[in-house]
XYZ file of C-alpha atoms in Angstrom:
692
model
C 17.175 -6.667 17.924
C 15.773 -7.119 13.530
C 19.302 -7.946 12.885
C 19.603 -10.542 15.411
C 17.366 -12.796 12.793
C 19.984 -12.983 10.389
C 21.722 -14.971 13.341
C 18.764 -17.461 13.088
C 19.226 -18.374 9.418
C 22.803 -19.109 8.625
C 24.094 -21.222 5.920
C 27.542 -21.978 6.340
C 29.305 -21.986 9.861
C 32.549 -22.162 10.291
C 33.629 -23.735 12.761
C 37.218 -22.057 15.215
C 39.940 -24.810 17.015
C 39.278 -25.853 20.368
C 41.271 -24.774 23.551
C 43.721 -26.464 25.344
C 42.813 -27.683 28.786
C 43.800 -27.778 32.126
C 42.959 -29.751 35.027
C 40.219 -30.007 37.050
C 37.806 -27.874 34.600
C 35.580 -31.078 34.048
C 35.027 -32.139 37.772
C 33.881 -28.619 38.627
C 31.366 -28.145 35.936
C 30.800 -31.819 37.221
C 30.646 -30.756 40.845
C 28.413 -27.581 40.055
C 25.642 -29.357 37.846
C 25.482 -31.815 40.927
C 24.947 -29.127 43.086
C 22.566 -27.338 41.239
C 20.220 -30.953 40.520
C 19.768 -31.090 44.120
C 18.702 -27.555 44.876
C 14.389 -27.156 45.776
C 14.359 -23.528 44.732
C 16.297 -21.308 42.756
C 15.577 -17.646 41.972
C 17.750 -14.701 40.594
C 18.053 -11.235 39.071
C 19.537 -12.050 35.674
C 21.391 -8.575 34.012
C 21.512 -9.705 30.257
C 23.378 -7.711 27.744
C 24.260 -8.957 23.687
C 26.001 -7.042 20.955
C 25.409 -8.559 17.035
C 28.037 -6.654 14.982
C 28.288 -7.199 10.776
C 31.924 -6.088 9.386
C 29.818 -3.400 7.218
C 26.819 -1.714 10.375
C 27.412 -0.074 13.386
C 26.680 -2.536 16.315
C 23.495 -3.467 17.969
C 23.113 -3.280 21.171
C 20.437 -4.502 23.691
C 20.166 -4.717 27.985
C 17.925 -5.258 30.435
C 16.432 -7.720 33.116
C 15.342 -10.540 33.940
C 14.038 -12.269 37.479
C 13.846 -16.159 37.031
C 12.266 -18.238 39.915
C 12.735 -22.288 40.057
C 11.605 -25.354 41.634
C 12.596 -29.077 41.484
C 8.416 -29.484 40.809
C 9.409 -28.126 37.344
C 7.549 -25.390 38.244
C 9.103 -22.070 37.302
C 8.579 -17.906 36.865
C 10.696 -15.301 34.216
C 9.580 -12.185 34.712
C 11.169 -10.128 31.815
C 12.115 -6.431 31.824
C 12.801 -5.339 28.720
C 10.932 -1.960 28.573
C 7.845 -2.409 27.399
C 8.683 -4.966 25.708
C 8.930 -6.786 28.680
C 6.647 -10.172 29.140
C 6.275 -12.849 32.445
C 6.698 -16.734 30.903
C 4.851 -18.964 34.144
C 3.980 -22.254 34.469
C 3.265 -24.476 37.439
C 3.312 -27.441 35.794
C -0.167 -27.755 35.120
C -0.435 -24.365 32.891
C 1.985 -22.002 31.459
C 1.049 -18.303 30.924
C 2.482 -15.877 29.036
C 1.684 -12.165 30.254
C 3.218 -8.757 28.153
C 2.563 -6.572 30.786
C 2.561 -3.002 28.914
C -0.028 -4.454 25.748
C -2.136 -5.650 29.083
C -2.323 -9.186 27.124
C -2.265 -13.314 28.501
C -2.634 -16.404 27.135
C -3.042 -19.715 28.731
C -0.371 -22.799 27.275
C -0.055 -26.585 28.077
C 2.903 -26.968 29.852
C 6.456 -27.728 28.941
C 7.159 -31.421 30.096
C 10.995 -29.990 31.330
C 11.039 -26.839 32.894
C 14.503 -26.812 32.883
C 15.336 -28.085 29.553
C 12.088 -25.286 28.095
C 14.709 -22.665 29.420
C 18.021 -24.009 28.568
C 18.915 -21.303 25.432
C 19.472 -22.552 21.941
C 22.509 -20.159 20.691
C 21.418 -20.357 16.877
C 18.226 -18.381 18.174
C 18.854 -15.422 19.850
C 15.413 -13.810 19.978
C 14.978 -15.459 22.897
C 17.759 -15.832 24.902
C 17.858 -13.719 28.224
C 13.906 -13.166 27.418
C 12.676 -16.497 28.142
C 15.832 -18.651 28.110
C 18.879 -18.934 29.999
C 22.412 -19.969 29.141
C 22.819 -21.292 32.759
C 19.905 -23.571 31.906
C 21.797 -24.821 28.862
C 24.394 -25.933 30.881
C 22.656 -27.432 34.011
C 20.327 -29.725 31.746
C 23.848 -31.324 29.086
C 22.065 -29.445 26.134
C 25.543 -27.164 26.573
C 28.044 -30.295 27.252
C 31.797 -29.813 26.283
C 33.613 -32.830 26.107
C 36.042 -33.441 29.030
C 39.586 -32.078 27.171
C 37.804 -29.048 25.823
C 37.453 -27.300 28.931
C 40.376 -24.814 30.479
C 40.228 -24.117 34.425
C 41.367 -20.378 35.223
C 40.870 -18.152 37.970
C 39.891 -14.668 38.377
C 37.017 -12.593 39.902
C 33.965 -10.944 38.779
C 32.971 -7.503 41.276
C 35.915 -8.670 43.400
C 34.243 -12.115 44.114
C 37.112 -14.641 43.357
C 35.841 -17.012 40.773
C 37.302 -20.044 38.741
C 36.833 -19.734 34.973
C 36.057 -22.156 32.831
C 36.286 -21.717 29.216
C 35.518 -23.875 26.166
C 34.496 -24.196 22.507
C 31.208 -26.212 21.800
C 31.103 -26.398 18.473
C 32.133 -23.081 16.852
C 31.016 -20.982 19.933
C 33.386 -19.683 22.820
C 31.488 -19.937 26.438
C 32.758 -19.389 29.761
C 31.596 -20.045 33.178
C 32.199 -17.284 35.964
C 32.086 -19.965 39.795
C 32.229 -18.770 42.872
C 35.267 -20.031 44.437
C 33.865 -20.475 47.545
C 29.760 -20.611 47.305
C 29.987 -22.658 43.777
C 26.894 -20.694 42.513
C 27.493 -19.554 38.788
C 27.298 -16.049 38.441
C 27.763 -15.085 35.023
C 27.984 -16.816 31.465
C 29.422 -15.806 28.195
C 28.853 -16.265 24.527
C 30.760 -15.354 22.055
C 30.804 -16.354 18.322
C 31.612 -14.456 14.787
C 29.983 -17.384 11.956
C 29.891 -17.027 8.637
C 27.405 -16.895 6.345
C 26.494 -17.109 2.701
C 24.135 -15.032 1.128
C 24.136 -14.780 -2.523
C 27.508 -15.872 -3.451
C 28.599 -13.150 -0.635
C 29.755 -14.506 2.343
C 29.415 -12.520 5.484
C 31.032 -12.248 9.087
C 28.879 -11.183 11.722
C 30.101 -11.028 15.727
C 27.985 -11.815 18.217
C 28.413 -11.797 22.000
C 25.848 -12.692 24.766
C 26.150 -12.337 28.318
C 23.920 -13.210 31.724
C 25.147 -11.728 34.754
C 22.773 -13.831 37.812
C 22.662 -11.700 40.795
C 20.987 -11.538 44.338
C 21.481 -15.787 43.349
C 19.166 -17.957 46.404
C 19.879 -21.309 46.872
C 16.987 -23.381 48.602
C 15.138 -19.903 49.643
C 11.087 -20.479 50.546
C 8.840 -19.367 47.190
C 5.781 -18.198 47.453
C 3.433 -20.165 46.050
C 1.210 -17.091 44.006
C 5.063 -16.532 42.361
C 4.123 -19.873 39.928
C 1.167 -18.862 39.335
C -0.698 -15.885 36.561
C -3.618 -14.239 37.782
C -4.854 -11.376 36.078
C -5.809 -8.572 37.002
C -8.513 -5.833 36.280
C -8.321 -4.989 32.480
C -5.380 -8.054 31.597
C -7.265 -9.272 28.492
C -6.480 -13.268 27.533
C -6.212 -13.786 23.892
C -5.152 -16.330 21.367
C -2.338 -14.080 19.992
C 0.269 -11.539 21.872
C 2.304 -9.489 19.587
C -0.608 -7.711 17.670
C 0.237 -4.917 16.598
C -0.818 -0.963 19.191
C -4.028 -1.334 19.501
C -6.029 0.824 22.056
C -4.325 -0.228 24.942
C -3.087 1.815 27.631
C 0.521 1.852 27.781
C 3.152 4.580 27.243
C 4.837 3.570 23.935
C 7.972 5.947 22.386
C 6.708 8.556 20.533
C 3.540 9.153 23.089
C 3.134 12.493 24.724
C 5.058 12.855 27.827
C 1.901 12.900 30.390
C 2.649 16.195 32.414
C 2.045 16.657 36.441
C 2.817 19.145 39.147
C 3.722 18.566 42.367
C 5.999 19.192 45.588
C 8.754 18.256 46.128
C 10.081 16.208 48.656
C 11.543 18.692 51.679
C 10.196 22.206 49.934
C 7.141 24.047 49.608
C 7.199 25.452 46.384
C 4.989 23.603 44.073
C 6.921 22.168 40.421
C 5.453 21.655 37.114
C 7.426 19.902 34.827
C 5.994 21.309 31.681
C 7.792 24.352 32.600
C 11.163 22.434 32.123
C 10.235 20.744 29.102
C 9.872 24.278 27.737
C 13.279 25.082 29.503
C 15.093 22.556 28.587
C 16.171 20.315 25.826
C 15.390 17.153 27.325
C 14.176 15.924 30.742
C 14.140 12.744 32.333
C 11.158 11.110 34.606
C 12.614 8.783 36.615
C 10.691 6.121 39.026
C 12.040 4.525 41.822
C 11.729 2.071 45.023
C 13.763 1.675 48.509
C 13.137 -1.868 47.924
C 14.654 -2.183 44.653
C 18.960 -2.382 45.094
C 18.809 -1.188 41.529
C 16.834 2.004 42.136
C 19.499 3.112 43.979
C 22.192 2.268 41.509
C 20.264 4.176 38.579
C 19.325 7.030 40.425
C 23.072 8.018 41.680
C 24.096 7.716 38.145
C 21.072 10.097 37.112
C 22.455 12.838 39.019
C 25.756 12.481 37.972
C 24.655 12.238 34.218
C 22.309 15.383 35.495
C 25.110 17.352 36.915
C 27.826 17.016 33.714
C 25.209 17.587 31.021
C 22.589 20.406 32.937
C 19.244 18.084 31.971
C 17.556 18.138 35.346
C 15.833 14.746 36.411
C 12.726 13.817 38.316
C 12.340 11.207 40.879
C 8.456 9.683 41.845
C 8.974 7.473 44.392
C 4.904 5.322 44.377
C 5.816 3.214 47.492
C 8.065 4.665 50.284
C 6.631 6.901 53.065
C 8.390 10.186 53.701
C 10.771 9.262 56.135
C 12.230 5.926 54.826
C 11.778 8.285 50.813
C 14.308 10.515 52.624
C 16.654 8.328 54.483
C 16.693 6.376 50.830
C 17.735 9.613 48.758
C 20.392 10.677 51.608
C 22.357 7.704 51.967
C 22.453 7.190 47.945
C 23.429 10.839 46.794
C 19.989 11.554 45.072
C 20.569 15.413 43.896
C 16.858 16.023 41.539
C 13.741 16.554 43.139
C 10.864 14.003 43.795
C 7.650 13.349 44.029
C 6.117 11.042 46.695
C 3.187 9.441 44.313
C 1.850 8.111 47.694
C -1.950 7.511 45.760
C -0.036 6.553 42.667
C -2.010 9.306 39.648
C 1.828 10.057 39.059
C 2.638 6.278 38.318
C -0.708 5.150 37.060
C -0.056 7.828 34.346
C 2.774 6.665 33.263
C 1.551 2.601 33.441
C 4.161 2.053 36.411
C 4.378 -1.359 37.671
C 8.486 -2.420 37.779
C 11.485 -0.328 39.601
C 13.530 1.488 38.670
C 12.265 2.970 34.858
C 13.812 5.650 33.711
C 11.598 7.775 30.810
C 13.851 10.419 28.721
C 11.615 12.809 26.650
C 12.118 15.502 24.294
C 9.952 18.322 22.859
C 7.201 16.981 25.454
C 7.450 13.426 23.782
C 9.203 9.831 24.983
C 12.285 9.221 22.704
C 13.895 6.312 25.274
C 12.796 4.220 27.729
C 14.529 1.789 30.386
C 13.133 -0.756 33.136
C 16.087 -1.950 35.427
C 19.397 -0.617 35.736
C 22.651 -2.306 34.382
C 26.819 -2.668 32.795
C 26.646 -0.036 30.510
C 23.295 1.832 30.948
C 25.057 5.111 32.233
C 26.875 5.534 29.662
C 23.640 4.821 27.241
C 21.456 6.780 29.264
C 24.520 10.068 28.147
C 24.558 9.060 24.575
C 21.319 9.781 24.656
C 21.256 13.040 26.002
C 23.627 13.986 24.584
C 22.068 13.634 20.970
C 18.905 14.772 22.030
C 20.970 18.250 23.812
C 22.558 18.679 20.469
C 21.617 22.315 18.594
C 20.582 20.130 15.120
C 17.784 18.587 17.811
C 16.239 21.832 18.127
C 12.456 21.244 17.385
C 11.322 22.233 14.284
C 8.307 24.186 13.440
C 4.953 23.462 11.418
C 5.169 24.625 8.217
C 3.132 24.070 4.739
C 0.064 21.963 5.865
C -3.003 23.467 5.696
C -5.905 21.250 7.470
C -8.645 20.893 5.506
C -10.873 18.048 7.922
C -10.513 15.727 10.754
C -11.946 12.194 11.686
C -12.396 10.721 15.100
C -11.572 7.696 14.223
C -8.652 4.564 15.889
C -6.802 4.288 12.655
C -3.987 1.701 12.006
C -3.864 2.021 8.036
C -5.016 4.200 5.413
C -4.871 4.032 2.312
C -6.429 5.791 -1.766
C -8.625 3.471 -3.475
C -11.141 4.123 -5.742
C -11.507 7.918 -5.146
C -12.048 7.187 -1.199
C -10.246 6.891 1.451
C -10.775 4.010 3.352
C -9.631 4.122 6.730
C -9.081 0.558 8.881
C -10.061 1.004 12.413
C -8.159 -1.231 14.966
C -11.789 -2.663 16.111
C -11.356 -4.203 12.322
C -13.730 -1.963 10.648
C -13.644 -0.265 7.217
C -14.200 3.527 7.009
C -14.969 4.385 3.460
C -14.577 8.620 3.551
C -14.935 10.794 0.918
C -12.884 14.064 -0.473
C -14.671 16.467 1.489
C -14.490 13.961 4.657
C -17.881 12.696 4.682
C -18.162 8.789 5.646
C -19.827 7.188 2.807
C -20.132 3.490 4.683
C -18.527 1.589 7.674
C -18.324 -2.385 6.582
C -16.878 -5.324 9.143
C -13.330 -6.085 8.189
C -11.411 -9.256 8.782
C -10.180 -9.323 12.474
C -6.199 -8.747 13.465
C -5.145 -6.452 10.200
C -3.755 -3.825 10.597
C -2.300 -2.076 7.532
C -3.746 -1.356 4.075
C -2.045 -0.256 0.406
C -4.105 0.523 -2.459
C -3.970 -1.418 -5.526
C -4.745 0.068 -9.203
C -7.368 2.411 -10.332
C -10.983 0.060 -9.409
C -10.470 0.724 -5.764
C -9.135 -2.265 -5.005
C -6.482 -2.602 -2.006
C -4.953 -5.175 0.329
C -4.653 -5.790 4.427
C -2.338 -7.143 6.296
C -0.757 -7.570 9.669
C 2.589 -6.718 10.257
C 4.424 -10.237 11.107
C 0.870 -11.194 10.597
C 0.766 -14.479 7.702
C -2.147 -13.226 5.709
C -2.394 -10.970 2.777
C -6.448 -10.440 1.976
C -7.339 -8.361 -0.980
C -11.036 -6.807 -1.176
C -12.351 -4.751 -4.028
C -13.130 -1.366 -3.758
C -16.791 -1.933 -1.361
C -14.777 -4.008 0.947
C -15.509 -7.198 0.231
C -12.822 -10.090 0.297
C -11.654 -11.669 -3.567
C -9.060 -13.198 -2.564
C -6.104 -14.329 0.029
C -2.561 -14.666 0.007
C -0.635 -17.257 3.062
C 2.535 -17.068 3.824
C 4.547 -19.117 6.176
C 7.171 -16.515 7.654
C 5.116 -13.960 9.014
C 4.680 -10.924 6.207
C 7.582 -7.709 7.011
C 6.487 -5.241 4.676
C 3.448 -5.088 1.962
C 3.831 -2.893 -1.727
C 2.308 -2.408 -5.056
C 3.637 -0.894 -8.088
C 2.456 -1.970 -11.506
C -0.572 -4.481 -11.228
C 2.185 -6.643 -8.263
C 2.232 -6.867 -4.769
C 5.374 -7.059 -3.322
C 6.046 -8.901 -0.330
C 8.805 -9.072 2.385
C 9.003 -11.640 5.081
C 10.468 -12.901 8.207
C 12.661 -15.757 9.115
C 14.308 -17.018 5.471
C 11.627 -16.428 3.558
C 12.816 -13.114 1.768
C 10.664 -11.470 -0.836
C 7.746 -12.155 -3.523
C 5.910 -10.749 -6.088
C 1.998 -11.479 -5.981
C 0.035 -10.264 -8.908
C -3.770 -9.329 -8.501
C -5.439 -12.413 -8.289
C -3.092 -13.784 -5.968
C -0.658 -15.660 -7.209
C 2.666 -15.749 -7.014
C 4.701 -14.488 -9.948
C 8.427 -14.745 -8.206
C 9.853 -15.655 -4.683
C 13.292 -15.455 -4.026
C 15.580 -16.150 -1.055
C 18.257 -13.371 -1.766
C 17.827 -11.985 0.898
C 16.662 -13.905 3.093
C 14.719 -12.106 5.711
C 13.390 -8.815 4.348
C 12.264 -6.292 7.130
C 11.617 -4.066 3.987
C 10.851 -4.334 0.438
C 9.666 -1.855 -2.313
C 8.969 -2.237 -6.193
C 9.779 0.102 -9.401
C 11.146 0.322 -12.151
C 14.578 1.506 -11.513
C 16.160 0.938 -14.859
C 14.004 2.737 -16.472
C 13.423 -0.524 -19.185
C 9.851 -0.941 -18.092
C 10.966 -4.003 -16.100
C 9.947 -4.151 -12.210
C 12.894 -4.457 -9.582
C 13.213 -4.593 -5.962
C 14.707 -2.775 -3.184
C 15.645 -4.801 -0.005
C 17.073 -4.554 3.325
C 16.870 -6.759 5.998
C 18.506 -4.830 8.916
C 22.051 -5.085 8.061
C 23.728 -2.008 6.535
C 23.190 -3.339 3.369
C 20.738 -2.625 0.553
C 19.754 -5.260 -2.293
C 18.621 -4.797 -5.375
C 17.104 -7.805 -6.897
C 16.077 -8.106 -10.609
C 12.490 -8.824 -12.743
C 12.976 -12.719 -12.141
C 13.729 -12.449 -8.288
C 17.786 -13.296 -8.935
C 20.385 -10.275 -6.805
C 21.876 -7.974 -9.373
C 23.672 -6.520 -6.787
C 24.430 -5.784 -2.888
C 25.559 -1.840 -1.568
C 27.030 -0.976 1.617
C 25.041 2.302 2.692
C 27.208 2.935 5.543
C 23.781 2.704 7.565
C 21.799 0.751 9.963
C 19.045 -0.147 6.812
C 15.815 -0.499 8.284
C 13.723 1.054 5.206
C 14.032 1.520 1.500
C 11.514 2.879 -1.263
C 12.546 2.974 -5.282
C 11.164 6.434 -6.105
C 11.897 6.581 -9.807
C 15.029 6.287 -12.664
C 18.384 5.399 -10.305
C 16.410 7.182 -7.451
C 16.010 5.235 -4.107
C 14.973 6.407 -0.468
C 16.785 4.416 2.179
C 16.369 5.067 6.498
C 17.889 4.036 8.674
C 20.537 5.269 11.681
C 23.933 5.644 12.896
C 26.380 7.425 15.495
C 22.231 8.063 16.812
C 20.960 9.701 14.330
C 17.880 8.468 12.299
C 18.674 9.471 8.708
C 16.497 10.104 5.790
C 18.247 10.037 2.281
C 18.158 9.979 -1.584
C 20.684 7.992 -3.228
C 21.219 6.515 -6.997
C 21.364 3.160 -7.536
C 25.570 2.524 -6.470
C 23.728 3.754 -2.990
C 25.054 6.808 -3.364
C 23.510 10.327 -1.812
C 22.055 13.160 -3.358
C 20.881 14.234 -0.150
C 21.184 13.262 4.008
C 18.498 14.355 5.932
C 18.616 13.934 10.528
C 15.009 12.964 10.819
C 15.868 12.643 14.896
C 17.140 10.782 16.700
C 17.590 6.676 16.241
C 14.511 4.170 16.746
C 12.308 6.877 17.598
C 12.637 8.715 14.878
C 12.234 5.378 12.362
C 10.434 5.421 9.030
C 7.632 4.198 8.976
C 5.477 4.622 5.923
C 6.574 6.966 2.493
C 4.295 7.686 -0.145
C 4.919 9.802 -3.891
C 2.897 12.205 -4.870
C 1.312 10.672 -8.499
C 1.741 13.796 -10.326
C 4.954 16.386 -8.629
C 8.651 15.039 -7.686
C 7.551 15.513 -4.604
C 6.958 12.507 -1.347
C 5.846 12.531 1.822
C 7.620 10.544 5.096
C 5.796 9.109 8.481
C 8.422 8.368 11.363
C 6.868 5.845 14.359
C 7.309 9.400 16.995
C 4.604 10.887 14.709
C 6.418 13.386 12.678
C 5.236 13.502 8.689
C 8.046 15.745 6.518
C 7.296 16.363 2.987
C 9.724 16.788 0.822
C 10.855 17.316 -2.981
C 13.211 15.248 -4.833
C 16.106 18.449 -4.557
C 15.441 17.454 -0.842
C 13.998 20.593 0.202
C 11.844 20.044 3.244
C 7.944 21.889 2.037
C 5.742 21.479 4.898
C 6.858 19.474 8.184
C 4.109 19.256 10.875
C 4.025 16.728 14.424
C 0.473 14.870 14.757
C -0.790 13.371 17.678
C 0.458 9.862 18.439
C 3.170 7.636 17.234
C 3.270 5.627 13.675
C 2.080 7.464 11.383
C 0.092 6.421 8.086
C -0.657 8.349 5.141
C -1.624 8.465 1.238
C -2.390 11.115 -1.028
C -5.773 10.798 -1.780
C -7.204 12.881 -5.155
C -10.157 15.205 -4.454
C -9.862 16.920 -8.150
C -8.926 15.954 -10.676
C -5.305 16.004 -11.180
C -5.584 17.844 -7.075
C -4.543 15.850 -4.004
C -4.082 16.289 -0.462
C -1.994 14.318 2.106
C -4.079 12.820 4.646
C -2.235 11.094 7.985
C -3.718 8.755 10.817
C -2.175 7.453 14.096
C -4.576 5.910 16.337
C -4.881 8.128 19.058
C -5.054 11.138 16.809
C -7.657 10.396 14.383
C -7.389 10.888 10.162
C -7.229 13.880 8.967
C -6.685 15.725 5.949
C -4.948 18.208 4.375
C -3.549 20.731 0.967
C -0.171 21.552 1.026
C 1.204 24.281 0.141
C 4.659 24.942 -0.881
C 5.877 27.858 0.767
């Protein structure tokens, strides 16, 4: 979804011509709008599918399901099941609540003046389309209002249902609306566009497609009153800001260890332990289902086929049906895998599952993919995921090259080396100052909500920030704040080089360089939304250049004054770029389902390339170069830690407990360094690295 942010910052659009019209389209649309405006209630399950592709990057596709409810009083509820990024938005006309089930956090807001207008999608801001905004409501509210002469009506069908299809241009995008010929219910809406935008004197072309299929559509059904009111459950936390970085909330994430359990499959007597399966097979699917969910049957049938084709096992878990009902559903849908009856919900609570169907795909004992709901195209996506995990190059790496020296059980979200100490920032907003031997020298309260640390110079100072936050705070060696710097669009990454901080910012704020006093040296919008940026002396002339990426395939090189020097195609969806020295950049991104790490020159020509793991799961979270040696340490989202030399040889490897690894080199004696790592779940650990 990061590449999707580009569409919101388009600078130049080139409109295309209108479609020729046929009689009847305008009248049909007007009649449907009138019928919908007279409804007392509306409810549907909406299957969302969107894809964003540039001419120089692999497709970025997202699919999920949202349930929507609406009534004539302006009350509404949206339950979005986008895996663990799902959320609920509920309004009873007096209050509005936004709830994130995976984080158990919610906030209360004033309700919008108009529920229909709030739910209407703005196609130029695709980050919210399908999660809390829908084309259906754009059409009903009149925000999407094509001229009569531009509407074409043709006959067709959708999944065997006879439909009238309306097609029209509204601005540049092309829209299609499928209307049931007999019931006049809107069953599907589509948007297709090929916008172009100008960036640094170069025109880029992209294609974006979006569809929402409305299933289980109900007109004027009786909706329970409590569907429009949010009631926090035990353990839910009220918060002013919902999207804080993951702290200590009870939820499973990609990269977490798969919870193990044993059970006696329904209809059998032998006990089965899934730990035996995780060791025997390269992948495992754990499928939570419910007989009241039609999508559970569709997903279960698909998984039975995939298991047969791939020889990868599926374990079903049913937490809500009795033995007889579960057996009937299994028989009717042809499930061909063992099923655990989770009558006490012990397994479901360990997996934090509360919507069905939900699928966990694991490899090597860790979660690689999570899907909630079943939608068009998911079967092929699951099969593709399984094939990648089962490929020979996915064989589990063995630990090597690390010798543990000390460990501190601290829930740390960020660490940095500063003034001879290791500073660890905890999720409970404290700075821990730890000496080279592992002794805690001091603990000090930190400002609330900061999560990442970056060391700055030889005086022991350091900066702290939060991803997607809007503030950089600088602290002296004692942990006292010296200054802060505010950004307008939010911060993706902060780095440090030669007494300057480099900022990669959201929206159209691009990149900026600030000095050790918090003063801006320059800012540049050559890269409109920088997902990652690093600084270094790339051309060996004593100046500071910046390498940046925006989620496309392009690697951008920005000069010492903020000017764009070059834009180079890397042939991957680029997410990370770190200047290591003269004519040397470490980059990481995804291509063909793999997460790649590559050392390239300033023209993006590869020196070497390595597969880190599965696309997305093994995404690079941090990179730190050894202060004296040609070594580079890399941490990933799924808990892996690598140390490579600049020839591409793997010197050390291990997998930490937890996810989202942070790391830095700590000087323990003059000229001697150890590698410190941290995860929230696994704590802080310091290792010596031994080249074998």
